[in-house]
Coordinates of C-alpha atoms in Angstrom, one line a residue:
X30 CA 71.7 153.5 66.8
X31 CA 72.6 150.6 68.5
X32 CA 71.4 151.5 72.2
X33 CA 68.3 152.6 70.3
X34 CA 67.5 149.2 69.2
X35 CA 68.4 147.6 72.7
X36 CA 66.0 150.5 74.8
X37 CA 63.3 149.6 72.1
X38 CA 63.6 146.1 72.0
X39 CA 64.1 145.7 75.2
X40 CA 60.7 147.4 76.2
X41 CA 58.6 146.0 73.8
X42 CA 60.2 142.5 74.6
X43 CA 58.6 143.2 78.5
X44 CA 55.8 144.2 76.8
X45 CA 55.1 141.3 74.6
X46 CA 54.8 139.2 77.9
X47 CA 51.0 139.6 78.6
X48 CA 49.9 139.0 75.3
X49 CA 52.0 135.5 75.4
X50 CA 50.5 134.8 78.6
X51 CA 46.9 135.2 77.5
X52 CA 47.4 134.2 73.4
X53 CA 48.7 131.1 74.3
X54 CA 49.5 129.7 77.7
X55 CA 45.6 130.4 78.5
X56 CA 43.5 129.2 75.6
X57 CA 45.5 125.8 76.0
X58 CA 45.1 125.8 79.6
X59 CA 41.3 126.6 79.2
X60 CA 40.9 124.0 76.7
X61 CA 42.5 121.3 78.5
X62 CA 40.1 121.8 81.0
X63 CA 36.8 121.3 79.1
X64 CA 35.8 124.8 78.3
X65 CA 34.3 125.7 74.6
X66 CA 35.7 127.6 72.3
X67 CA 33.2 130.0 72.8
X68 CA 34.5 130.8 76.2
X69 CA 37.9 130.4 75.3
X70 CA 37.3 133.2 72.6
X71 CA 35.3 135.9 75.3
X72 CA 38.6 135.8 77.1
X73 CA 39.9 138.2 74.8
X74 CA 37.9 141.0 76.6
X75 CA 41.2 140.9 78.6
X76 CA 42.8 142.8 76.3
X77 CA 40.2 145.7 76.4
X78 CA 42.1 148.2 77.8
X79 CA 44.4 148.4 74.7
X80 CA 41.5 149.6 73.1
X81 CA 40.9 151.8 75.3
X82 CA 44.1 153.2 75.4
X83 CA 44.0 156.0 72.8
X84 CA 41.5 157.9 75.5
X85 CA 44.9 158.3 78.1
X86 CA 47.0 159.0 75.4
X87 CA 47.2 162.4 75.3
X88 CA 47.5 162.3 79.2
X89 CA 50.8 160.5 78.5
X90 CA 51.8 162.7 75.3
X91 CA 51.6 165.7 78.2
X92 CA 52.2 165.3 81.8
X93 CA 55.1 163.9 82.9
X94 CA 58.1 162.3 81.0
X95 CA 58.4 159.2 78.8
X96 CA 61.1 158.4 81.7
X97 CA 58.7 158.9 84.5
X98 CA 55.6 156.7 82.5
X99 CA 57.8 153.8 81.6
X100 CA 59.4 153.0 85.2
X101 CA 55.8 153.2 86.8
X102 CA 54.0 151.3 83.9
X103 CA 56.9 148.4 84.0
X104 CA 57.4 148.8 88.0
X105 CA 53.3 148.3 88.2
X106 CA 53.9 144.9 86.2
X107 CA 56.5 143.4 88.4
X108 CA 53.8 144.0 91.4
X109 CA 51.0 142.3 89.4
X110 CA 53.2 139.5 88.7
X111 CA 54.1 139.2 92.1
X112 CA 50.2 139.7 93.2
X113 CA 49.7 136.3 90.6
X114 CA 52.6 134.7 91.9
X115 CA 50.1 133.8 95.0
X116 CA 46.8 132.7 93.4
X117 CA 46.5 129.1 92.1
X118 CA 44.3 129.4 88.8
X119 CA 42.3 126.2 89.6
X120 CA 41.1 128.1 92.7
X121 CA 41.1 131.7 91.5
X122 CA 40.3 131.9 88.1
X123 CA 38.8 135.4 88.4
X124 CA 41.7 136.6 90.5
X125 CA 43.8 135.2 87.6
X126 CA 41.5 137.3 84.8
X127 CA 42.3 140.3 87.2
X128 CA 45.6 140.2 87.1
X129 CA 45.6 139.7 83.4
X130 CA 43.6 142.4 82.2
X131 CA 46.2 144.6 85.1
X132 CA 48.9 143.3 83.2
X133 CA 46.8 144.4 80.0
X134 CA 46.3 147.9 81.2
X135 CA 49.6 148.8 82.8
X136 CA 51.1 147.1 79.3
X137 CA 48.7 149.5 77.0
X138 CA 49.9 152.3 78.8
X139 CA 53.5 151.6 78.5
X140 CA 53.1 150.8 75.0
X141 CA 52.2 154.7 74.6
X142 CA 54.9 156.0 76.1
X143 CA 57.4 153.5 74.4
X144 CA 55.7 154.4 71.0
X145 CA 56.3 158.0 71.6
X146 CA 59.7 157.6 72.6
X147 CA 60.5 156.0 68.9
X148 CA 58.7 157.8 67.1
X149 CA 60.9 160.6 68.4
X150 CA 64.0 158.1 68.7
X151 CA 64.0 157.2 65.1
X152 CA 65.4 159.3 62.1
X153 CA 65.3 158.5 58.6
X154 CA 64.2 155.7 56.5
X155 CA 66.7 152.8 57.6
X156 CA 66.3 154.0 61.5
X157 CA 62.4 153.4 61.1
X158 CA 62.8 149.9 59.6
X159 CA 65.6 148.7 61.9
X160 CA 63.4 150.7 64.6
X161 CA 60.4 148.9 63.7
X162 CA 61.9 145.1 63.4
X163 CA 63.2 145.8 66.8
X164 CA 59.9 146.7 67.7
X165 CA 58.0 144.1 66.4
X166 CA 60.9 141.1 67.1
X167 CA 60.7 142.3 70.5
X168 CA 57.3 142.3 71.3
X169 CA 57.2 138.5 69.6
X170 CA 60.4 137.3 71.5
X171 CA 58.2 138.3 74.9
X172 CA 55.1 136.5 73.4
X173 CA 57.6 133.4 72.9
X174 CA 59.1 133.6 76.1
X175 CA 55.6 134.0 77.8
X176 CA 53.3 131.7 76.1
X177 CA 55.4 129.0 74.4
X178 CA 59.0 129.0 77.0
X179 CA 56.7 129.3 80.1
X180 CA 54.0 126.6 78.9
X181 CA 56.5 124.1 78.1
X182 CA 57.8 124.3 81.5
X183 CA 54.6 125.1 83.6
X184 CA 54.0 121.3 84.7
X185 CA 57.7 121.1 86.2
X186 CA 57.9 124.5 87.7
X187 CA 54.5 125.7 89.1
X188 CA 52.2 128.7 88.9
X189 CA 53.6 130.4 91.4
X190 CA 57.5 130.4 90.6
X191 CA 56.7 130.9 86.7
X192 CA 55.1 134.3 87.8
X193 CA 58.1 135.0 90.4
X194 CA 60.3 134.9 87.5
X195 CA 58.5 137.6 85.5
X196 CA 58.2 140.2 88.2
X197 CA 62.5 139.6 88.8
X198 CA 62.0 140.0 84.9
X199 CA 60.2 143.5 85.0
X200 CA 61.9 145.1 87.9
X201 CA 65.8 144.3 86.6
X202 CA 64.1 146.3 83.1
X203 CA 62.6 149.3 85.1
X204 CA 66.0 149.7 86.7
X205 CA 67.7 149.4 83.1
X206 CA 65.0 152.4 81.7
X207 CA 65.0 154.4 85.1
X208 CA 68.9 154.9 84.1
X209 CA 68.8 154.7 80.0
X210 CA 70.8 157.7 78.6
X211 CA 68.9 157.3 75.5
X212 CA 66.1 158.7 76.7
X213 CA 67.9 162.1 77.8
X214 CA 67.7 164.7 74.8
X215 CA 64.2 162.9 74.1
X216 CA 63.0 164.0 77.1
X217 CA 64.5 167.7 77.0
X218 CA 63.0 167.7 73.3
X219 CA 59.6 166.6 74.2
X220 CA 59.4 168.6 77.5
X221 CA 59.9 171.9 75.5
X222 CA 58.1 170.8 72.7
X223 CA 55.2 168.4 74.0
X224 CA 53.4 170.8 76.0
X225 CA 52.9 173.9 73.4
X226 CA 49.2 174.3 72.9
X227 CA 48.8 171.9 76.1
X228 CA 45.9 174.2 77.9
X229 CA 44.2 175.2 74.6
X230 CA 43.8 171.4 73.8
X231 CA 42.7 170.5 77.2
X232 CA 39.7 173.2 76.8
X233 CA 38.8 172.0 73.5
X234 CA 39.7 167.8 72.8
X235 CA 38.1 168.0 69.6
X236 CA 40.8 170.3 68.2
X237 CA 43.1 167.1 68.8
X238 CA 41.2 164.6 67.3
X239 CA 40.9 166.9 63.7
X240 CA 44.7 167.3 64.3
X241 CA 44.8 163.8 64.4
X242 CA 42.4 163.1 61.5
X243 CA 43.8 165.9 59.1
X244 CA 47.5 164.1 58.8
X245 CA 47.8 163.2 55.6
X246 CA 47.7 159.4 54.9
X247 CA 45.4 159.0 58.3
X248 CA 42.0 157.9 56.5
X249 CA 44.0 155.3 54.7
X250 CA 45.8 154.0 57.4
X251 CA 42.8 153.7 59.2
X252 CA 40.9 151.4 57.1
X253 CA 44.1 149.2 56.6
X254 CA 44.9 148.7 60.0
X255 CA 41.2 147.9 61.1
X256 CA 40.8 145.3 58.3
X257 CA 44.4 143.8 57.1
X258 CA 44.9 141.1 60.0
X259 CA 41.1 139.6 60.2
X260 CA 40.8 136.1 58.0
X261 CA 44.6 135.7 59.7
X262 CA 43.8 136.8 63.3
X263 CA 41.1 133.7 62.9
X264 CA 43.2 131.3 61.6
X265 CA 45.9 131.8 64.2
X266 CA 43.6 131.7 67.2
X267 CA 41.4 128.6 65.9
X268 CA 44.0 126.2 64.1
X269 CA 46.0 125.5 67.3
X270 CA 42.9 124.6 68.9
X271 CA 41.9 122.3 66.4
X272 CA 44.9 120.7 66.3
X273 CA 44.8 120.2 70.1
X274 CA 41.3 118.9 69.4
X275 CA 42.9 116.2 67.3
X276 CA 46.6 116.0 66.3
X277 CA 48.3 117.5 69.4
X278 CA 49.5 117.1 73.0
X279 CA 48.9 120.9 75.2
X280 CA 52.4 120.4 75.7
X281 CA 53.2 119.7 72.1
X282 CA 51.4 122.5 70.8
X283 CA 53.2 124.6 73.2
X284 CA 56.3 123.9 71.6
X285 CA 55.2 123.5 68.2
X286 CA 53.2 126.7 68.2
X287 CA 54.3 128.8 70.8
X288 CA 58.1 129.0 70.2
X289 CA 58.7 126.8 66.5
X290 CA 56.1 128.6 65.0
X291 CA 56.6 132.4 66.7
X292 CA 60.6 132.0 66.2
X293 CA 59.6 131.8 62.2
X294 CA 57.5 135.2 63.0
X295 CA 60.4 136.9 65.0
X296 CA 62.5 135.8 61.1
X297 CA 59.5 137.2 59.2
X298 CA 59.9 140.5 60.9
X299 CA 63.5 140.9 60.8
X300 CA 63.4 140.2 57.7
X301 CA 60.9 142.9 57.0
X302 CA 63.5 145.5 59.0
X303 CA 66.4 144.5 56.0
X304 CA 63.8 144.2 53.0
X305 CA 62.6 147.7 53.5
X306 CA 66.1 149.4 53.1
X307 CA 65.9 147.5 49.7
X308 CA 62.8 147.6 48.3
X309 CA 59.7 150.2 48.1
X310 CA 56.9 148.9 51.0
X311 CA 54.2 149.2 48.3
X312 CA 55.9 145.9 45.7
X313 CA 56.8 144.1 49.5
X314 CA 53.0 144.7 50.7
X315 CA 51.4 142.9 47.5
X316 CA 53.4 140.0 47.2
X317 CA 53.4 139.3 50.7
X318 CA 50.1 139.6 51.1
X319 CA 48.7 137.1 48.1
X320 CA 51.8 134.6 49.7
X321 CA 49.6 135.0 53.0
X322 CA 46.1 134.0 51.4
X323 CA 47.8 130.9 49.5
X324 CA 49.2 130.1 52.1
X325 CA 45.8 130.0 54.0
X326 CA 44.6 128.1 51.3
X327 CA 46.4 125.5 52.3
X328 CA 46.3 125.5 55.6
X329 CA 42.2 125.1 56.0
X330 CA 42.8 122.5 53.2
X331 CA 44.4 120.6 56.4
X332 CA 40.9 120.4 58.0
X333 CA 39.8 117.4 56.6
X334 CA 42.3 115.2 58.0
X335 CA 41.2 114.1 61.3
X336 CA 43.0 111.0 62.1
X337 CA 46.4 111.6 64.2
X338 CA 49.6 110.5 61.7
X339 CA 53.1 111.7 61.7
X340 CA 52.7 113.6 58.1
X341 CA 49.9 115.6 59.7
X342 CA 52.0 117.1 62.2
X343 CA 54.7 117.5 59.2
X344 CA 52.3 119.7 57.5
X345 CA 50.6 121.1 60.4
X346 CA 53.7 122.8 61.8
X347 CA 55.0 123.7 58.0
X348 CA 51.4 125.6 57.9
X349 CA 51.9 127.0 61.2
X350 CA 55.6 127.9 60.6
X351 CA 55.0 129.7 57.3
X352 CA 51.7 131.3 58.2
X353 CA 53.3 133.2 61.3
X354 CA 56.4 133.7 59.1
X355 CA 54.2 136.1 56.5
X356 CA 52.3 137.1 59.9
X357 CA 55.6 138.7 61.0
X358 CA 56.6 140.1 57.8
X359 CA 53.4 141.8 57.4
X360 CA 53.5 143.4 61.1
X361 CA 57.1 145.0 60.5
X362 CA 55.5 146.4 57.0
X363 CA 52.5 147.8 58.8
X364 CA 53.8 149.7 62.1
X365 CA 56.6 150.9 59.4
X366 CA 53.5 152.6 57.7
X367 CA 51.8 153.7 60.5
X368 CA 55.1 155.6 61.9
X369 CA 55.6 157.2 58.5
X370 CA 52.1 158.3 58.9
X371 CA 52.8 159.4 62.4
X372 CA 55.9 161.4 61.5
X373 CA 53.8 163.7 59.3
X374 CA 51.9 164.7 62.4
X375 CA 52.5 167.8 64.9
X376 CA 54.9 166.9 67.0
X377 CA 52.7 167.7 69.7
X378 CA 50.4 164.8 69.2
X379 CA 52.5 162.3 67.4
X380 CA 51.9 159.6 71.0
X381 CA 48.6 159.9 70.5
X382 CA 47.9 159.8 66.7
X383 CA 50.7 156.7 66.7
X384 CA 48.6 155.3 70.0
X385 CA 45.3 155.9 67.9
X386 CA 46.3 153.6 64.8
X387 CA 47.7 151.1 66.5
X388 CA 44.4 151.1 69.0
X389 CA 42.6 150.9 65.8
X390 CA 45.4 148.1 64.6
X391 CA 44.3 146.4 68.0
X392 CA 40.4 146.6 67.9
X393 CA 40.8 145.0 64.6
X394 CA 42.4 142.1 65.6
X395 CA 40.4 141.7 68.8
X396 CA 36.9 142.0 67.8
X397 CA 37.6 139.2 65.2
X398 CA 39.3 137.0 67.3
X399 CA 36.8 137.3 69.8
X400 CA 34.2 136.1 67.4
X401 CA 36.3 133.4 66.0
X402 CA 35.2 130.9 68.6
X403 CA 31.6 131.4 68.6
X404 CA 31.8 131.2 64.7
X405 CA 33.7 127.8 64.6
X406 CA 31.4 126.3 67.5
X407 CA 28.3 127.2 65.4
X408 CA 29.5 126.2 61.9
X409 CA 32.4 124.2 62.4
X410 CA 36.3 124.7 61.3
X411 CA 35.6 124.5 57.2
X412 CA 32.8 126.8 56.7
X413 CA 34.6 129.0 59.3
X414 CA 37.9 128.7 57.6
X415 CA 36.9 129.3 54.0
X416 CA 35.4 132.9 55.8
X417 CA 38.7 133.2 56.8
X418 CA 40.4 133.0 53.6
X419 CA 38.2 135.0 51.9
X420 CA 38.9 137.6 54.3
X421 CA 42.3 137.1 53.7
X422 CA 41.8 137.4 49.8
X423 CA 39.7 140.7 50.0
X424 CA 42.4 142.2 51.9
X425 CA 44.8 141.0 49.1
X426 CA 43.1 142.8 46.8
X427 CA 43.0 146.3 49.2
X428 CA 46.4 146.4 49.2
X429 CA 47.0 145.9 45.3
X430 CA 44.3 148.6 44.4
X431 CA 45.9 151.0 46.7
X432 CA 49.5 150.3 45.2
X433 CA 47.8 150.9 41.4
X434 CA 45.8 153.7 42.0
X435 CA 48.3 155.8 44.2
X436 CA 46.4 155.7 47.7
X437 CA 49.4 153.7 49.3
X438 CA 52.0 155.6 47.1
X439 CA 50.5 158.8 48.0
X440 CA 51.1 157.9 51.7
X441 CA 54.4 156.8 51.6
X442 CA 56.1 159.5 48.8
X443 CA 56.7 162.0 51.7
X444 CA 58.7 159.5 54.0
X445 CA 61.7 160.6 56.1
X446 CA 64.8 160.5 54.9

C-alpha cells in the first residue's frame, strides 16, 4: 500500500504544479502590474483543456498503457518548462499563456491516465480514502510548491532558473514512473481487460456515454460536482486579491496564501483520508459543509475593513487558513465519492467515467471563477461576496437533503469493501 501512496502522490504532486503556477503566482503577478480583475479572471481560459479532457479519454482508457501515457505526458512537461525557461514574461506574455495552457493540456491528460491507474490501484474502503488523501495532498503540495514556494523566491532567483528547476523536477519523476513496479499487474489487468468491446465502441461512442450515464449514483454525482465548490471557488480567487488591494504586500500574500494558507488545505485533506475510515461520508459531508458557509460568513464580514492594521492581517490569514482547511477536507470527501461512483462502472470505461466527473468537477469550478472578476469589478467585493455565501449556503442545504432523503445514502450503500 505504501508504494501505492508514493506512485499516486508522487504524480499528482507533478501534477499540482500548473495549477499553482497559474492560481497564484500569475494573478499576483498580473495584478501587480495594473491589470483588472476582469483580466485577471479571463486567464482562467488556460485551464480549458481540462475541460476538454473527457473527449481524449477514452483514447487513453484504450491505446496504449497507463505506463506509456504517463512518461510522455510528464516527459512533455519538462520540455515546456524548459521552452518557458527562455521567455521573459514582461516581453512574452503570450509566449508565457502558451506554455501555460501546454502545461494545462499535457497535465489534463496525465491526470486521466493517473486517475485510471487508481482507480484500478485502490481496493477497499480504507485503500480509497488513504488513496484519495494522497491524491488530493499531492496535487495541493505541487500547488504549494508552484505558486506560493516559487513566488516567494521569484524576485531573488529569476524567471528563467525558477522554470529550469521544474523541468529537472518532471524529468527525475518520468524516470521514477518509466521504472515503477507498481504499475506492472495494472498494466497486464487493463491490457486484457481495457480493450474488450474496444472496436464496437469505436463504431458507436454513444454506447459509451449511456455506459457512462447508466452507473448508478452518476446523475447525482453529476449535479454535486458541477455545483458544491462555486460561492467557495469565488471567495478563494477574489479575497487574496482584495487583500493585495489593501492589507498585503505580493510577496506577503505569497506566503500568507500560497503556502500558510494551502499547508492548512494539504491538513484538511489528510485529515479527510483518516476521518473516513471512522465515520460514514454522508454525517462528515453535512457538518463540514455548514462549517464552510459560517465560515464564509465571516470571512466577507472582513470586507469592510479597509484601513491596513496588524489585527486585520490576524484575521485575514485566520479566514484564509480555515477557509482552505474546510476547502481541503471537502476535496478528499468528494473525489472519495466520485471513485466509489466510478468503481460501480465497467471496467472497461472506468478512466473515462472517473475523467468525466472530475471534468464536470473542473468546469464547475472554472466557469465560476472565471466570472468572479468581472462580477466584483462591476458590483464590488460585498454585494459579490454575500452571492458567494449564499451560494455556499444553498449547497449546504444539497448536501443535507440528499443525506435525509437517501440520494447520497443510496450512492454510497454499495461501496467497496
Amino acid at each position: 500500500m505504501n508504494d501505492k501512496l508514493v506512485f499516486l502522490g508522487l504524480l499528482y504532486f507533478v501534477q499540482g504544479i500548473p495549477y499553482g503556477l497559474q492560481s497564484s503566482l500569475l494573478p499576483v503577478y498580473l495584478r501587480g502590474a495594473g491589470h483588472s480583475l476582469t483580466r485577471i479572471g479571463l486567464t482562467k481560459i488556460l485551464y480549458f483543456p481540462w475541460v476538454l479532457k473527457v473527449l481524449w479519454a477514452p483514447l487513453v482508457d484504450r491505446v496504449g498503457t497507463k505506463r506509456l501515457w504517463l512518461v510522455a505526458t510528464v516527459s512533455g512537461l519538462a520540455l515546456t518548462c524548459l521552452s518557458s525557461a527562455a521567455l521573459s514574461p514582461e516581453a512574452h506574455i503570450w509566449g508565457v499563456a502558451g506554455t501555460l495552457l501546454a502545461m494545462n493540456a499535457l497535465a489534463s491528460v496525465q491526470d486521466i491516465a493517473v486517475d485510471g491507474a487508481a482507480v484500478g490501484l485502490l481496493k477497499g474502503r480504507s485503500e480509497l480514502g488513504l488513496g484519495n488523501t494522497a491524491q488530493v495532498v499531492g496535487y495541493k503540495a505541487g500547488s504549494v510548491f508552484a505558486g506560493g514556494g516559487l513566488l516567494a523566491v521569484i524576485d531573488v532567483a529569476g524567471w528563467g532558473p525558477m522554470f529550469m528547476l521544474l523541468a529537472f523536477v518532471y524529468f527525475g519523476v518520468a524516470l521514477f514512473v518509466w521504472g515503477a513496479p507498481v504499475l506492472d499487474d495494472e498494466l497486464l489487468r487493463g491490457q486484457a481487460e481495457g480493450r474488450k468491446g474496444v472496436q464496437s465502441d469505436a463504431v458507436h461512442p454513444w454506447r459509451v456515454w449511456r455506459k457512462l450515464l447508466s452507473v448508478p449514483g452518476t446523475p447525482w454525482t453529476i449535479i454535486y460536482v458541477l455545483t458544491y465548490k462555486l460561492g467557495e471557488q469565488g471567495a478563494v480567487t477574489m479575497f487574496p486579491l482584495f487583500l493585495l488591494d489593501n492589507h498585503m504586500t505580493a510577496r506577503e500574500l505569497g506566503f500568507w496564501n500560497g503556502v500558510i494558507a494551502m499547508g492548512f488545505s494539504i491538513c484538511g485533506s489528510s485529515l479527510g483520508g483518516l476521518l473516513l475510515s471512522q465515520f460514514s461520508i454522508g454525517s462528515l459531508m453535512r457538518r463540514v459543509f455548514v462549517m464552510r458557509t459560517v465560515s464564509m460568513a465571516f470571512q466577507s464580514s472582513l470586507l469592510t475593513v479597509l484601513e491596513p492594521s496588524p489585527l486585520m492581517k490576524v484575521m485575514a490569514v485566520l479566514s484564509l487558513s480555515v477557509q482552505h482547511f474546510l476547502g481541503g477536507l471537502i476535496t478528499t470527501l468528494t473525489f472519495t465519492t466520485m471513485m466509489h461512483c466510478t468503481q460501480r462502472a465497467e471496467e472497461s470505461v472506468q478512466a473515462t467515467h472517473y475523467s468525466f466527473l472530475s471534468t464536470l468537477e473542473v468546469l464547475g469550478k472554472l466557469m465560476f471563477s472565471a466570472l468572479a472578476g468581472g462580477l466584483v469589478d462591476w458590483v464590488g467585493y460585498p454585494t459579490a461576496f454575500l452571492l458567494f455565501l449564499v451560494l455556499s449556503a444553498g449547497t449546504a442545504l444539497h448536501v443535507w437533503r440528499a443525506t435525509d432523503t437517501g440520494a447520497l445514502r443510496e450512492q454510497l450503500k454499495e461501496q467497496p469493501k
